[in-house]
Every structure is written in C-alpha cells, then in structure tokens.
Coordinates of C-alpha atoms in Angstrom, one line a residue:
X1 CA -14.3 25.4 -15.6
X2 CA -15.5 22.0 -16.2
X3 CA -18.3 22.5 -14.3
X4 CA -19.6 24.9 -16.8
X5 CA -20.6 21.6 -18.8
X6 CA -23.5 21.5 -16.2
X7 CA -24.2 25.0 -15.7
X8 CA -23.4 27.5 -18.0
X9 CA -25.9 28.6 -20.8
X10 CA -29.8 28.0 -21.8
X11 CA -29.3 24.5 -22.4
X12 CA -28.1 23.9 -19.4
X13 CA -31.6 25.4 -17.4
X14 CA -32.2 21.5 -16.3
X15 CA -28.8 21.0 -15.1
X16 CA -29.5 24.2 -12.9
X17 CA -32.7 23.4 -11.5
X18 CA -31.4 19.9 -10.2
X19 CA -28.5 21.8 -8.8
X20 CA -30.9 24.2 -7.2
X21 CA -32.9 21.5 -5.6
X22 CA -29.9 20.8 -3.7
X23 CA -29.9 24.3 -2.1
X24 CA -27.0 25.5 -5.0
X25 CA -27.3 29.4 -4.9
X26 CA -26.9 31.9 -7.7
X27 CA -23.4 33.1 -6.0
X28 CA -22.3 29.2 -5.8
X29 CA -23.3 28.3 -9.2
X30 CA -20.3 31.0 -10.7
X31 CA -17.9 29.7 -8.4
X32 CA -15.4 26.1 -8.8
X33 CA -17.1 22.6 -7.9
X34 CA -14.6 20.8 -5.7
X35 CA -15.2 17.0 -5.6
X36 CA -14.7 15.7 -2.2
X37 CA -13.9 11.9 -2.4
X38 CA -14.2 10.4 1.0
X39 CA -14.1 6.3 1.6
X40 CA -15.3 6.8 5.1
X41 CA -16.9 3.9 6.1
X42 CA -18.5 2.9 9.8
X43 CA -17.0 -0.7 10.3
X44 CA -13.4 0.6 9.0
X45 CA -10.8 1.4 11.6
X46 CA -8.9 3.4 9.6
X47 CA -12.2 5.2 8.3
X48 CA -14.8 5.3 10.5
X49 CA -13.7 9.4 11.4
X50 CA -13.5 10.3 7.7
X51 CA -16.3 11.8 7.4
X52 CA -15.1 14.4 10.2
X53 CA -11.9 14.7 8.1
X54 CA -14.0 15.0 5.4
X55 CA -16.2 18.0 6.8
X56 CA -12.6 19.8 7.8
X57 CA -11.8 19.8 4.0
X58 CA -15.0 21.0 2.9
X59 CA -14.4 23.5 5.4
X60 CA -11.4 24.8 3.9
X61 CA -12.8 24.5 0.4
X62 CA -15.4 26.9 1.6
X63 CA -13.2 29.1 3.2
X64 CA -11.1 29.9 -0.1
X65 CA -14.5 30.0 -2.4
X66 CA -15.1 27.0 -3.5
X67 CA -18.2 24.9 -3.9
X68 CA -17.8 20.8 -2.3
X69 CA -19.2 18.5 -3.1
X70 CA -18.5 14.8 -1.1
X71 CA -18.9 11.5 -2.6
X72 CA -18.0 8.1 -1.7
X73 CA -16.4 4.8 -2.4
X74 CA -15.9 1.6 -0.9
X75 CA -12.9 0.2 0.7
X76 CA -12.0 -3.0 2.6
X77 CA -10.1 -3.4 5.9
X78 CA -7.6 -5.8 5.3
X79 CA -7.3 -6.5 8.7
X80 CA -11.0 -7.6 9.2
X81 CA -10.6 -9.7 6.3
X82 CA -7.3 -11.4 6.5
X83 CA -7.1 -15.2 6.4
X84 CA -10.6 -15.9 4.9
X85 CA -12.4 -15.6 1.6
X86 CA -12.8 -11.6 2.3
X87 CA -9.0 -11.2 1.1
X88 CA -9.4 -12.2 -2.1
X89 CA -11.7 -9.2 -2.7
X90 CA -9.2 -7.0 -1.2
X91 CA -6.8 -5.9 -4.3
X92 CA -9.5 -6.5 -6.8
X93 CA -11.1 -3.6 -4.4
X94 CA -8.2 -1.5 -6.3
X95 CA -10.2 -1.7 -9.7
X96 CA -13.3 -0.8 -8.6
X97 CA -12.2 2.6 -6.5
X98 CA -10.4 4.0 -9.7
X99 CA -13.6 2.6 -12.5
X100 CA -16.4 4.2 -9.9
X101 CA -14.2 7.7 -9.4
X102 CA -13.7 7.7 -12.7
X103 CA -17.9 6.7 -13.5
X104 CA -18.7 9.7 -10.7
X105 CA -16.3 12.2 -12.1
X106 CA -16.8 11.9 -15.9
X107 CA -20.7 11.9 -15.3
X108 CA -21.0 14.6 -13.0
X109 CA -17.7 17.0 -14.3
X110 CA -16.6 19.2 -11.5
X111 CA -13.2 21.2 -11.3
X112 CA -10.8 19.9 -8.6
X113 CA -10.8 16.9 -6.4
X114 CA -9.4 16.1 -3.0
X115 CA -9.1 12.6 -2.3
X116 CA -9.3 11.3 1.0
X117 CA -8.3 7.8 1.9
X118 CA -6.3 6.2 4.2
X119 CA -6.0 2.3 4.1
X120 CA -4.3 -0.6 2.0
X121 CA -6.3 -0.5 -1.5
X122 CA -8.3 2.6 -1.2
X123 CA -4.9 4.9 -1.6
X124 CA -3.5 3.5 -4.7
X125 CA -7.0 3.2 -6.3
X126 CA -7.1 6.8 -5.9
X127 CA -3.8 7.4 -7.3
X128 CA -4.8 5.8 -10.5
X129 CA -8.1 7.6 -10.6
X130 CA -6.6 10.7 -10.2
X131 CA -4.0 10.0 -12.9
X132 CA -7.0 9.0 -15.3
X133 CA -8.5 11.9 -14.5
X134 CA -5.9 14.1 -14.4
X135 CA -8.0 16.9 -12.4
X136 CA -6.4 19.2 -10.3
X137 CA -5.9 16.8 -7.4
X138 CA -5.0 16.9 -3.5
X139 CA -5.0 13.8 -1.1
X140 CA -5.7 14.0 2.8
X141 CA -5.3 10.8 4.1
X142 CA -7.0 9.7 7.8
X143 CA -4.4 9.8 9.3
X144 CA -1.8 6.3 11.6
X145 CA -3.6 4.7 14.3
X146 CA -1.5 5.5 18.2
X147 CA 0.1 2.5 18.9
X148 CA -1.3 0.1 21.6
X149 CA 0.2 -1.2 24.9
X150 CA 0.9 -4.5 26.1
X151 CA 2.4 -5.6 29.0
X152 CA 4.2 -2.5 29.0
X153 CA 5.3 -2.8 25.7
X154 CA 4.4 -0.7 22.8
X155 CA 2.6 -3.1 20.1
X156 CA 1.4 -2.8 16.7
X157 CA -1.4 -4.5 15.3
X158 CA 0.9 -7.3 14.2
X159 CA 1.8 -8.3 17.1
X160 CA -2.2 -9.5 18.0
X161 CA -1.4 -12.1 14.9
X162 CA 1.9 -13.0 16.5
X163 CA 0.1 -13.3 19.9
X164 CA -1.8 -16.2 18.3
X165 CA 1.3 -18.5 17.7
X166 CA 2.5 -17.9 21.1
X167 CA -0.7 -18.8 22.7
X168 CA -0.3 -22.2 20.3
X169 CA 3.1 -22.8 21.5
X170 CA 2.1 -22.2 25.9
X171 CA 4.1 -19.1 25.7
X172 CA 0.5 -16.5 26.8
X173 CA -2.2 -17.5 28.9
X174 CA -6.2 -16.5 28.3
X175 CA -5.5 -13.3 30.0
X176 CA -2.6 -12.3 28.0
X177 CA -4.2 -12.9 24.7
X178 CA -7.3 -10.5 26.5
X179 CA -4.8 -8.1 27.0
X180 CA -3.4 -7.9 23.0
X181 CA -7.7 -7.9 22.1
X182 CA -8.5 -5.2 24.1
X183 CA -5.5 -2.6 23.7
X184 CA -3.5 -3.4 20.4
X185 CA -5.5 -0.8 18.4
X186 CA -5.9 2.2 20.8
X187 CA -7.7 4.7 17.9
X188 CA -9.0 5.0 15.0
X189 CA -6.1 5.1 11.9
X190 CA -4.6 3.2 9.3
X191 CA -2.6 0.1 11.7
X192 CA 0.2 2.0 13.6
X193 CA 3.1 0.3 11.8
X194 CA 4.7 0.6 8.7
X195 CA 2.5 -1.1 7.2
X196 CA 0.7 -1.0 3.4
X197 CA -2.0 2.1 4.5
X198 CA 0.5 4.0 6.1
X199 CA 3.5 3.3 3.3
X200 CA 1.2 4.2 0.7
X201 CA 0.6 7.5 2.8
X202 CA 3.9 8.5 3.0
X203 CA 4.2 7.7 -0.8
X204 CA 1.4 9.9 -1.5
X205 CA 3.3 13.0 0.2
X206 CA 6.7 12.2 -0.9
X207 CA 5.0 12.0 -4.6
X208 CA 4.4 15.5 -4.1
X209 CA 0.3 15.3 -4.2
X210 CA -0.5 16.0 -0.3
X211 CA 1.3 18.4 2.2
X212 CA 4.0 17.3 4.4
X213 CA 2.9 15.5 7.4
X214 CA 0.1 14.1 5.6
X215 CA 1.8 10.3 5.7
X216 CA 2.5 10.8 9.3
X217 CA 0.1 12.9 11.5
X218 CA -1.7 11.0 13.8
X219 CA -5.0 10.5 13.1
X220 CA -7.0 11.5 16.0
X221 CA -4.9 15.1 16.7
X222 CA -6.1 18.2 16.2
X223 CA -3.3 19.3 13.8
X224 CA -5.0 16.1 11.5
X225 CA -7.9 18.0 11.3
X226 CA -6.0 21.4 10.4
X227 CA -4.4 19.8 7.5
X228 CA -7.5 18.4 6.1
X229 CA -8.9 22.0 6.4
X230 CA -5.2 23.2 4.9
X231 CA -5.9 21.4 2.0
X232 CA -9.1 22.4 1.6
X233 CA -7.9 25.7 1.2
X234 CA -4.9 24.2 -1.1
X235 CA -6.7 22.9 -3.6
X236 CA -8.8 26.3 -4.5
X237 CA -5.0 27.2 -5.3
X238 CA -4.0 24.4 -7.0
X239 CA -7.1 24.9 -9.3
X240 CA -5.8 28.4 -9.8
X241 CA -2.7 27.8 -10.8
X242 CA -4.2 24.7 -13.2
X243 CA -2.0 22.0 -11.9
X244 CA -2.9 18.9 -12.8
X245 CA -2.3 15.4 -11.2
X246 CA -0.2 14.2 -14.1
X247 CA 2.0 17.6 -13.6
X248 CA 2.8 15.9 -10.5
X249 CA 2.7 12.6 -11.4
X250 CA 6.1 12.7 -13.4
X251 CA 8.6 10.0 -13.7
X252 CA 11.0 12.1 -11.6
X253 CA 8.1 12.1 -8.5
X254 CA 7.0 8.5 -9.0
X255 CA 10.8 8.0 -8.8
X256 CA 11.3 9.9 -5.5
X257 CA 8.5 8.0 -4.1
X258 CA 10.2 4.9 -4.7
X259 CA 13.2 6.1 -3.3
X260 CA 11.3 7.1 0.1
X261 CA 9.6 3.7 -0.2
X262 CA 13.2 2.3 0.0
X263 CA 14.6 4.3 3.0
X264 CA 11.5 4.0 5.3
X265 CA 11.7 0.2 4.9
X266 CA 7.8 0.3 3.6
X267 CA 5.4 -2.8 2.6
X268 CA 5.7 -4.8 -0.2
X269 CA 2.6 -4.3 -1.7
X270 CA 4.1 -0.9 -2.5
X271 CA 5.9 -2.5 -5.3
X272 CA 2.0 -3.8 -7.0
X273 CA 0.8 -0.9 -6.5
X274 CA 3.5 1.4 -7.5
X275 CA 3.7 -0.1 -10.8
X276 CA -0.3 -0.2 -11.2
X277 CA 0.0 3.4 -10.7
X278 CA 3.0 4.5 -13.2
X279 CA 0.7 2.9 -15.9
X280 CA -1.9 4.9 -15.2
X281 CA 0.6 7.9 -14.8
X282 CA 2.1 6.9 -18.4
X283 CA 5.7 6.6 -16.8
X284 CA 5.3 2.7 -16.6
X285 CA 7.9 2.1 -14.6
X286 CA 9.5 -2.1 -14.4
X287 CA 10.3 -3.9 -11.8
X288 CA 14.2 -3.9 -13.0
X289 CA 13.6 0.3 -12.3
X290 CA 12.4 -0.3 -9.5
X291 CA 15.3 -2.5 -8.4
X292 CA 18.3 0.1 -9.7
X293 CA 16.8 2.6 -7.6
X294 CA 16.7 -0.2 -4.5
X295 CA 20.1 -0.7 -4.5
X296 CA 21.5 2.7 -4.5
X297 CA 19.0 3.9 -1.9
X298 CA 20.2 3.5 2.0
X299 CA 17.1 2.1 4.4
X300 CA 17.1 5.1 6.8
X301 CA 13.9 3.7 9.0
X302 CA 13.2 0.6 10.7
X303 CA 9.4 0.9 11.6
X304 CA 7.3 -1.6 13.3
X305 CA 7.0 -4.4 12.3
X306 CA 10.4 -4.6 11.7
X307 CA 11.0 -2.5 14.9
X308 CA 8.8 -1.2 18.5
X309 CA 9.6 2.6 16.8
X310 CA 5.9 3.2 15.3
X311 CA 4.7 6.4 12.4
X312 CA 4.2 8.5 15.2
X313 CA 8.1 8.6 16.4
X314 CA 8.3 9.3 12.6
X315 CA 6.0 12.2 12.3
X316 CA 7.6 13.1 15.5
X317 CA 11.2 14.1 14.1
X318 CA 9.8 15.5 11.2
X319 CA 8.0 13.0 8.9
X320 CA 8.9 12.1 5.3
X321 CA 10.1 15.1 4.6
X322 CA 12.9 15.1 6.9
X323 CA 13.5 11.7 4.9
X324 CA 13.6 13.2 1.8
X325 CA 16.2 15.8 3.0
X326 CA 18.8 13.2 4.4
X327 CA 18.3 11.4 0.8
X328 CA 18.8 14.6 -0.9
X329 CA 21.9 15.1 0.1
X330 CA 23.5 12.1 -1.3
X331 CA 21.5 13.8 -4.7
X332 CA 19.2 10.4 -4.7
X333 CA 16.2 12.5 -5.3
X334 CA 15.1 15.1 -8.3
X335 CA 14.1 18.0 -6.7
X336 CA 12.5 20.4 -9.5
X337 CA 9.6 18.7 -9.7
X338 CA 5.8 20.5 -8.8
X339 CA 3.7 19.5 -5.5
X340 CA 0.7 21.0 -4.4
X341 CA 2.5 23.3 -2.6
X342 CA 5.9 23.9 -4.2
X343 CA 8.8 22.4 -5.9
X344 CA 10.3 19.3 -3.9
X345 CA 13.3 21.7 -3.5
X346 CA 11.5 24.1 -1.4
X347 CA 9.6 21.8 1.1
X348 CA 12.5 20.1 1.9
X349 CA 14.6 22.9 2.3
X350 CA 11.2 23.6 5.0
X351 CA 11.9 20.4 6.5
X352 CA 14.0 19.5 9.7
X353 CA 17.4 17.4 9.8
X354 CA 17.2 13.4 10.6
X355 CA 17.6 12.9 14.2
X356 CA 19.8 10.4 14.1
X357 CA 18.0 7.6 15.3
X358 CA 14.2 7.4 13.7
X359 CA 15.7 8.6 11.2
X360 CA 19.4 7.5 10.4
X361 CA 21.9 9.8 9.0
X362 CA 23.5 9.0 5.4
X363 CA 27.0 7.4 7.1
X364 CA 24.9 5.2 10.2
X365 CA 22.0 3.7 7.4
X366 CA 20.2 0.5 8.8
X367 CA 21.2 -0.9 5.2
X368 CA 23.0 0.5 2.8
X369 CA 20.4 -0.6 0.3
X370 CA 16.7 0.0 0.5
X371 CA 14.2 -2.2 2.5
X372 CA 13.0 -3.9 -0.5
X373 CA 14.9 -6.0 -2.6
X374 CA 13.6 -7.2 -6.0
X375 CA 14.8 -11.1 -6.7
X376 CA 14.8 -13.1 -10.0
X377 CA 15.6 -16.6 -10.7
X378 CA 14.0 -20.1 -12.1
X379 CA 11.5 -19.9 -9.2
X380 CA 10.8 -16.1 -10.2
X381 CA 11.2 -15.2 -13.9
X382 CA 9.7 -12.2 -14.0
X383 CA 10.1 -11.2 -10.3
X384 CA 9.7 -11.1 -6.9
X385 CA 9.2 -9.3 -3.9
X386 CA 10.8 -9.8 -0.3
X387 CA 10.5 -6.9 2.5
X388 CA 13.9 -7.6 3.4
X389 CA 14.4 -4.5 6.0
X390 CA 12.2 -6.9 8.4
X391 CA 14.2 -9.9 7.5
X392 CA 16.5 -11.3 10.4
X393 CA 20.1 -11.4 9.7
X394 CA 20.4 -15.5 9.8
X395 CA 17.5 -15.5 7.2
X396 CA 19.1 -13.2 4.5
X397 CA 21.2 -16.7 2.9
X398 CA 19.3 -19.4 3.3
X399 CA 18.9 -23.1 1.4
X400 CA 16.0 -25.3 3.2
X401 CA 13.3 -27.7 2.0
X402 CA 9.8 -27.1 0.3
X403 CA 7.0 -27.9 2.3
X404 CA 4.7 -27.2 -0.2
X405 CA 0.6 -26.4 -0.1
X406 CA -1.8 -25.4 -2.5
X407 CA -3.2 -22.3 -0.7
X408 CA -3.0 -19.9 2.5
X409 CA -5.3 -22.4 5.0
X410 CA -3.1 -25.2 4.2
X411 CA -0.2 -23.8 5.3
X412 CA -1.8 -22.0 8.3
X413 CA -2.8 -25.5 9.5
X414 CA 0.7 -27.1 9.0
X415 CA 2.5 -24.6 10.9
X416 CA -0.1 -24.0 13.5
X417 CA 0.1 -28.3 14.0
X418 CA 3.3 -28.6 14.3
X419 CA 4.7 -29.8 10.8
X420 CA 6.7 -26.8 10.3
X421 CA 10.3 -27.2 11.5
X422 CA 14.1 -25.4 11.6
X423 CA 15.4 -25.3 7.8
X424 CA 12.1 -25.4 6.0
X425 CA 10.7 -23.5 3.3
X426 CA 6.8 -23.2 3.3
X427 CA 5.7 -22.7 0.0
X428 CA 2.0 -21.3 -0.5
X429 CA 0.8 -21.5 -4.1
X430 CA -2.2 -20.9 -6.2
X431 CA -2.6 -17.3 -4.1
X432 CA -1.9 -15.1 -7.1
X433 CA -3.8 -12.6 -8.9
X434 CA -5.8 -15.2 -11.0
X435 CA -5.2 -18.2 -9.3
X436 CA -6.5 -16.8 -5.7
X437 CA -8.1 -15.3 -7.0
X438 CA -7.1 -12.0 -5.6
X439 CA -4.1 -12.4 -4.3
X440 CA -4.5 -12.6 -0.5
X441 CA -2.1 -11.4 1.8
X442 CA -0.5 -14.1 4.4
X443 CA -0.1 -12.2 7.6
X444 CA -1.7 -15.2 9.5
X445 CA 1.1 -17.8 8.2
X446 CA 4.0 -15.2 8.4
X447 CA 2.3 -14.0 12.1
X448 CA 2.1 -17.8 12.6
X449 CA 6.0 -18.2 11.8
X450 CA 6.8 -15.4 14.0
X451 CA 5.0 -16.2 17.4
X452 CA 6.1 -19.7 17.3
X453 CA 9.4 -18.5 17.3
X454 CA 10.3 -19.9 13.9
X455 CA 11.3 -16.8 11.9
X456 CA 14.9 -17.0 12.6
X457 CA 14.8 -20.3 10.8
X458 CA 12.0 -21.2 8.3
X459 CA 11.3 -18.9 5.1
X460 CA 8.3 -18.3 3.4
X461 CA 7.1 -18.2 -0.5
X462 CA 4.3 -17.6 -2.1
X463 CA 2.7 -16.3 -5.7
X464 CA 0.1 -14.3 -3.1
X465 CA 1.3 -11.2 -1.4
X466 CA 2.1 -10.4 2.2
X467 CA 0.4 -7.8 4.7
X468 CA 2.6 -4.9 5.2
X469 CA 2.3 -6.2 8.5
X470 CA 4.5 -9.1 7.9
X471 CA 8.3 -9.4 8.9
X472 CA 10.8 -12.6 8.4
X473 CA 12.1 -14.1 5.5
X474 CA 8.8 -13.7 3.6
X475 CA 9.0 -13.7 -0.7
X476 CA 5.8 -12.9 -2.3
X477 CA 4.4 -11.7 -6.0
X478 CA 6.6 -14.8 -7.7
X479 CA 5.7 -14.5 -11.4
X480 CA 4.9 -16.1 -13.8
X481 CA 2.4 -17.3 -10.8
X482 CA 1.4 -21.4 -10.0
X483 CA -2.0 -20.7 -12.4
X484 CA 0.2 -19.0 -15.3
X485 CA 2.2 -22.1 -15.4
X486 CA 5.3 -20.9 -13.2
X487 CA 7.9 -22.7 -11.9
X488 CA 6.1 -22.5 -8.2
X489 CA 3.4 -24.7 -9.9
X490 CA 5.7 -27.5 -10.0
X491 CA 7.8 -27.4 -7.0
X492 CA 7.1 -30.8 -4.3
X493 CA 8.1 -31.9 -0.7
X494 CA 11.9 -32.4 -0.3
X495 CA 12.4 -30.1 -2.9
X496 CA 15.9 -28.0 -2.1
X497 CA 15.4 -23.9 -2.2
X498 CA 18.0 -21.4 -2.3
X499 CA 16.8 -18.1 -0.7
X500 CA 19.9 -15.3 -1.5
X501 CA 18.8 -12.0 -0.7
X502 CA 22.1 -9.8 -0.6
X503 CA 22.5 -10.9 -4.5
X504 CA 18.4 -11.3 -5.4
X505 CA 18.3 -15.1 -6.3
X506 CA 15.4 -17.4 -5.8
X507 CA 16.6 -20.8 -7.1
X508 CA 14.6 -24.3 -7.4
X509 CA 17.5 -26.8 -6.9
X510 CA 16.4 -29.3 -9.4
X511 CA 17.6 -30.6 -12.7
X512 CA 15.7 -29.2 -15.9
X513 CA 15.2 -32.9 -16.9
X514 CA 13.3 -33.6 -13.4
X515 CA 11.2 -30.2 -14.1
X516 CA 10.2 -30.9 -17.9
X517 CA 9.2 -34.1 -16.4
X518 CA 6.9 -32.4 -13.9
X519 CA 5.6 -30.0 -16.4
X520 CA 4.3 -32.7 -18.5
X521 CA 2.7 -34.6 -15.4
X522 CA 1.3 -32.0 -14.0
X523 CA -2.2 -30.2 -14.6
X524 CA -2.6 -26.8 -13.4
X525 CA -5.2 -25.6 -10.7
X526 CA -7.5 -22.9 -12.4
X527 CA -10.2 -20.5 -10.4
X528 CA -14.2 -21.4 -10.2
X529 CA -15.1 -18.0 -8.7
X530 CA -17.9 -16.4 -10.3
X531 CA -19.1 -12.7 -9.4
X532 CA -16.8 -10.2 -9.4
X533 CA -13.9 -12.3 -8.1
X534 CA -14.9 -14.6 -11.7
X535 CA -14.6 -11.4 -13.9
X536 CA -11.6 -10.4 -12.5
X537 CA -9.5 -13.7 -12.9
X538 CA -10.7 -13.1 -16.7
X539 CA -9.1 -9.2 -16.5
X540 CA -6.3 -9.0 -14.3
X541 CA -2.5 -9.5 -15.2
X542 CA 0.6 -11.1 -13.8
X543 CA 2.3 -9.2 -10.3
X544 CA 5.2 -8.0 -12.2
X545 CA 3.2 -5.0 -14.2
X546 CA 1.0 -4.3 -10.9
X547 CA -1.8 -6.7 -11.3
X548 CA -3.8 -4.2 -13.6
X549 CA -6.4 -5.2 -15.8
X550 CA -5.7 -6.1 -19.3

C-alpha cells in the first residue's frame, strides 16, 4: 500500500499520531486510503451538489473497507465567466487541477482515487492528473443539468445567449427574455446540452475509467447518487485487482473515446483537451490521428445545440454505451481493452441496441463522418477545429469576406451594431493560448450570430476556442495562432476566405507577394498579463498539441 509510506513502522509513530488526531482508528489504519477528489464548489451550477455526490462515494468506499479521504480543487464555470476577463482563466484552470492533484497526492500518498468532477476544465484536468499519477483511478462525474422550458419549448442553456440577439433584433420582448432567465437552467448539472462538461463526461465512460451511465445520468436522480455509491464500492476492487489508470489509459481507449467523441457530435474543445491528455497518457496522439479516425466514424447523435434532443434522451435509450455498440459493429472500436469494470467487450455486450432515432443506426447516420472535422490550410498550418455536426447545410462551402477584429468584445460589438451582414466572415484574433491569453471561448459572438438570424450566412474564425455550446459555421484553435506569427495575424477587411468543410480547407485568398508584404509591415500584438495569466503565456504551447505547458 502506498499509504504504508505514512503508517507503517516506528518511524512512522508521527505520521500516526497526526492521523489519529483526525479520529483514524487502529482497524482503519491497516486498511486502503481512498482519496476522494471532489471540485464541489457553492457558486458552480454544475457543482454546487458535489459534495452530496461526494458523501455517496465515501459511502461506498466504506461499505467495501476502505478508508476516504476527500479533498478539493478549484474549478471555474464557464458559463459565469463567458464574454469577460474571467474566461481567460478558464483553460489555464486545466494546469492548475492536475499540478495541485498531483501536489496533494505525492505529499500525502494514499492508495486509490476517485475523481469527481463534472464541468468544462475540471474533467480533463483530472484525466491528466490521474495519468501522472497513475493510481488506481475511478471518476464519478455530477452528473447533466434537466433541460429548461421556454415558451413550451425545450431549451438548453444556449439558447439564453441566443435569446440576447433576438431581443437586439425586436424578435422577444422584456418578458420573454424573463422567461429564458428564470427557467433555462432548471437544476443543478453540467449545461443540459452537448456541450464541453457533458462531452468530456461521456469521454470519461467511453475511455473505460467510470461505469456506464456515468456521462449521461441526470444529475439530480436518485440512480446519480447510487452510482457515486457504486463506484465507491468499485474502486476498493479496482485497488484489488491493481489496475492502474494508465492500464486504462491505452492508445486503443483514448482511441475509442475519440471515436465516441465523433458519433455523439461533442464539443470542440474535446479535441484541446484530448490531445493534452494523450501526453500525459504517453500515447500522444496528433491532430492528423485524430482526423483519420473522424472521417471513418459516422455522427450517430445530434444533441442540443445542434438539436432540441438533450443528454437526458441520451441516457434515456441507453447512454454511451449503446453508442459504443452501434460503432462496434461496423469494428470502429477495439474492444479488449480494461475498464473499471470489465473489458469494453463485455459492457457493451451489457448495453441496449440504438433506438433508431437518439441514437441512429449504422445505415440512417446523421453524417457519415464524425461531428468534428479537423481542417488545414494557409490560414491553419498546423490545424483547426470546426464542430461541423452543428453547422447548417448552406454553411458547410462557403467563400465570404474578413471582417476582422483584434479580440472577442470587438466582434461582439460589431455584430450586436449591426455591421455584420450576409456573406461575411468575422474573424476574431489574438484569442489564443498566449495571445488571450487563455484562449476564451466565443459563445457570445457565435450566440450573437445565431439569434440575429445570421448563421445560415456569416462564418466565424478565430485562434480562441468556442463553448461547446456553440453551433454554426464556427472554426476555432487556428495554429500557428495571430501572437505566434500565423497567417490569421495578417489577414484585413475585404480580405476573400474560403471555408470548405466536406474536404477540410481554410484558405486566405491572397497572393504570397501581398502576404510577405504584410508580414514585413506588420508588428505583432503580444500579452501584458501578469499573475498567473503572465506565467502561463510564458508556459503554454500552440492549440495543435493541446495547449500543455512546455
């Protein structure tokens, strides 16, 4: 046991006392220390009933004779703070889960961990902490938020940012917007859609490291609460049978996430994150790996925001793994692989069939490729990232003209004003990890777009990121980004873009002679932050390996 570091022999009679003085008994002291890693938090939607999921795992941990032991970390609602300087701290949020996980875990060395997060950031940071730690590991997220009702209408929390740009364009009255305030988010829960918290949930079960339903279950039922307990229990047997996160964390897994990620039509930042956590993992994974498997994987779901069918129609007909055993049949997933409970073969040979309509069979896809497309060109050397599941048909070919601003408010300002019109391509730069910094997510300008009417006709780029929240023709994570010196640095008003999603092309219509000429005239923006924001323009790396630290 690693635990035994702080309690086993004569040296060790400090280690016990302190232990004792927090009520440790002789019996507990020969039995496992289960960390309990919680990012409950009281002014988190998604969080603020963690720490009764929390006391449900403990619970169970007890129950199968283990010792818990809960910690905390931070983690920020990206809702609360999109569209102001709070979203730059959001992704560099990321860092600090895994470094302080790691801090609490390698100081204090207990035997197991459960991990239990739920939104954006907090998920992925404790992927890559538990691949650095490589403990025997189980996750319990929180749980998807109910979706609200509006005017009849089922609504997801997008659809409050949309609301705005209707108001602008005399399309709701004071009442209306009233309405979308008081009854878009219904519960507590990670945003109802299919949005980054809940995509990197389903991730997390389809990579094999929490039990089925995890991604999916509601979060304010009782059979949430019964799977926290569950896996509790779980990980006393994980611990038994020593099986470690990186056991789990194998190429193959990582791959079958991906290939989940591509069929439920999840967020973007999926793709950051995904590749932030394959370093850890050791797999490191490309963005070109990531595209092979996009392509040959159908898109099987159309979740809100892309659609009004929400995670709990999902979780309804049988979750992710009724996903994973549609995609097993056409062989696009390795199924030997270890979860915490089982090979992948045997929970999906647990798993219902695909109803048909949340879930489309194999021969009726919603694409026959996944929802995320990975697209290169001049404008996007090294990559970018469109969600292009939520991208209306008319949008998927596109050539228009740059309307260019240096930075999210900018752009927000233009297109709530008016200066945004049919055939335009807004182009937001100097978002990107170090020229944010951070890397903000633009759910107001896409929202914007959207409620105004305008995503049928006007695109959207940008070196920043977008909210898993965010539909239309929306590209984000171009690299090399506007402060590394990227093409997007040098684009100007009038310019001509070609947008060509079916064959992954982002083109800057413009002769290399005008471009060197801009190069030389141009001087590039570069970050003042100080603080943590200022340290971590100094660390972080381009989109395209995940925005880790050097």
């Amino acid at each position: 046991m690693r635990s035994e570091l702080m309690k086993k022999g004569v040296s060790r009679l400090p280690h016990r006392a302190l232990l004792k003085s927090l009520g440790i008994t002789d019996s507990e002291m020969k039995k496992p220390f289960i960390a309990v890693i919680s990012a409950a938090s009281e002014y988190v939607p998604g969080h603020t009933h963690l720490h009764e999921i929390s006391r449900c795992v403990k619970d169970g941990i007890r129950n199968a004779g283990g010792v818990p032991f809960e910690f905390f970390t931070i983690g920020v609602c990206d809702g609360l703070a999109m569209n102001h300087r709070g979203m730059r701290y959001s992704l560099c949020s990321r860092e600090l889960i895994a470094d302080s996980i790691e801090v609490m875990l390698m100081a204090h060395p207990l035997d197991a961990a459960v991990f239990i997060p739920n939104c954006d950031k907090i998920v992925p940071g404790m992927l890559m902490a538990a691949a650095r730690l490589n403990l025997p590991s189980a996750f319990v997220s929180g749980g998807p938020m109910n979706s609200g009702v509006v005017g009849g209408r089922r609504i997801g929390f997008v659809e409050s940012y949309e609301a705005i740009g209707k108001y602008k364009d005399k399309q709701l009255t004071d009442a209306d917007l009233a309405d979308f305030e008081n009854n878009a988010c219904p519960t507590c829960g990670s945003c109802a859609g299919m949005y980054t918290a809940n995509s990197m949930n389903c991730l997390t079960e389809a990579l094999g490291l929490a039990l089925p339903f995890s991604g999916t279950e509601p979060a304010v039922t009782a059979a949430r609460r019964r799977l926290a307990k569950e896996t509790g229990e779980l990980i006393m047997e994980v611990y038994k049978k020593n099986i470690c996160a990186l056991d789990i964390m194998t190429r193959a897994n990582i791959e079958n996430a991906l290939a989940v990620d591509m069929a439920i039509g999840a967020s973007s930042n999926t793709i950051l994150h995904i590749l932030a956590i394959s370093q850890e993992a050791g797999v490191n994974l490309t963005l070109d790996d990531i595209d092979v498997i996009g392509r040959k994987t159908p898109q099987l779901c159309k979740l809100n925001p892309a659609s009004e069918v929400f995670i709990e129609d999902l979780n309804t007909v049988g979750g992710i793994q009724a996903v994973m055993r549609e995609l097993a049949k056409m062989n696009l997933l390795e199924l030997s692989g270890l979860t915490v409970s089982g090979t992948q073969e045997q929970r999906i040979k647990a798993a219902g069939e695909a109803d048909g309509q949340v879930i489309r069979k194999l021969d009726n896809p919603h694409r026959k490729d996944g929802g995320i497309a990975i697209m290169k060109g001049n404008l996007a050397e090294r990559g970018a990232v469109v969600k292009q599941g939520a991208v209306l048909p008319a949008m998927m070919k596109v050539t228009g003209t740059a309307k260019v601003y240096d930075g999210e408010q900018e752009a927000v300002d233009a297109i709530m004003g008016g200066e945004i019109k049919a055939g335009d391509v807004v182009v937001i730069r100097y978002e990107g990890p170090k020229g944010g910094p951070g890397m903000p997510e633009m759910l107001a300008p896409t929202a914007a777009i959207a409620g105004m009417g305008l995503d049928g006709s006007v695109a959207l780029i940008t070196d920043g990121r977008f909210s898993g929240a965010s539909r239309g023709a929306a590209i984000g994570h171009i690299a090399p980004e506007a402060a590394a010196g990227g093409l997007i640095a040098y684009v100007q008003d009038g310019d001509r873009i070609c947008i060509d999603i079916p064959n992954r092309k982002l083109e800057l219509l413009a002769d290399e002679s005008v471009i060197a000429e801009r190069r030389k005239a141009t001087v590039l923006k570069t970050s003042s932050a100080d603080g943590y924001l200022g340290r971590y323009v100094k660390l972080t790396t381009s989109a395209d390996i995940g925005a880790v630290f050097n």
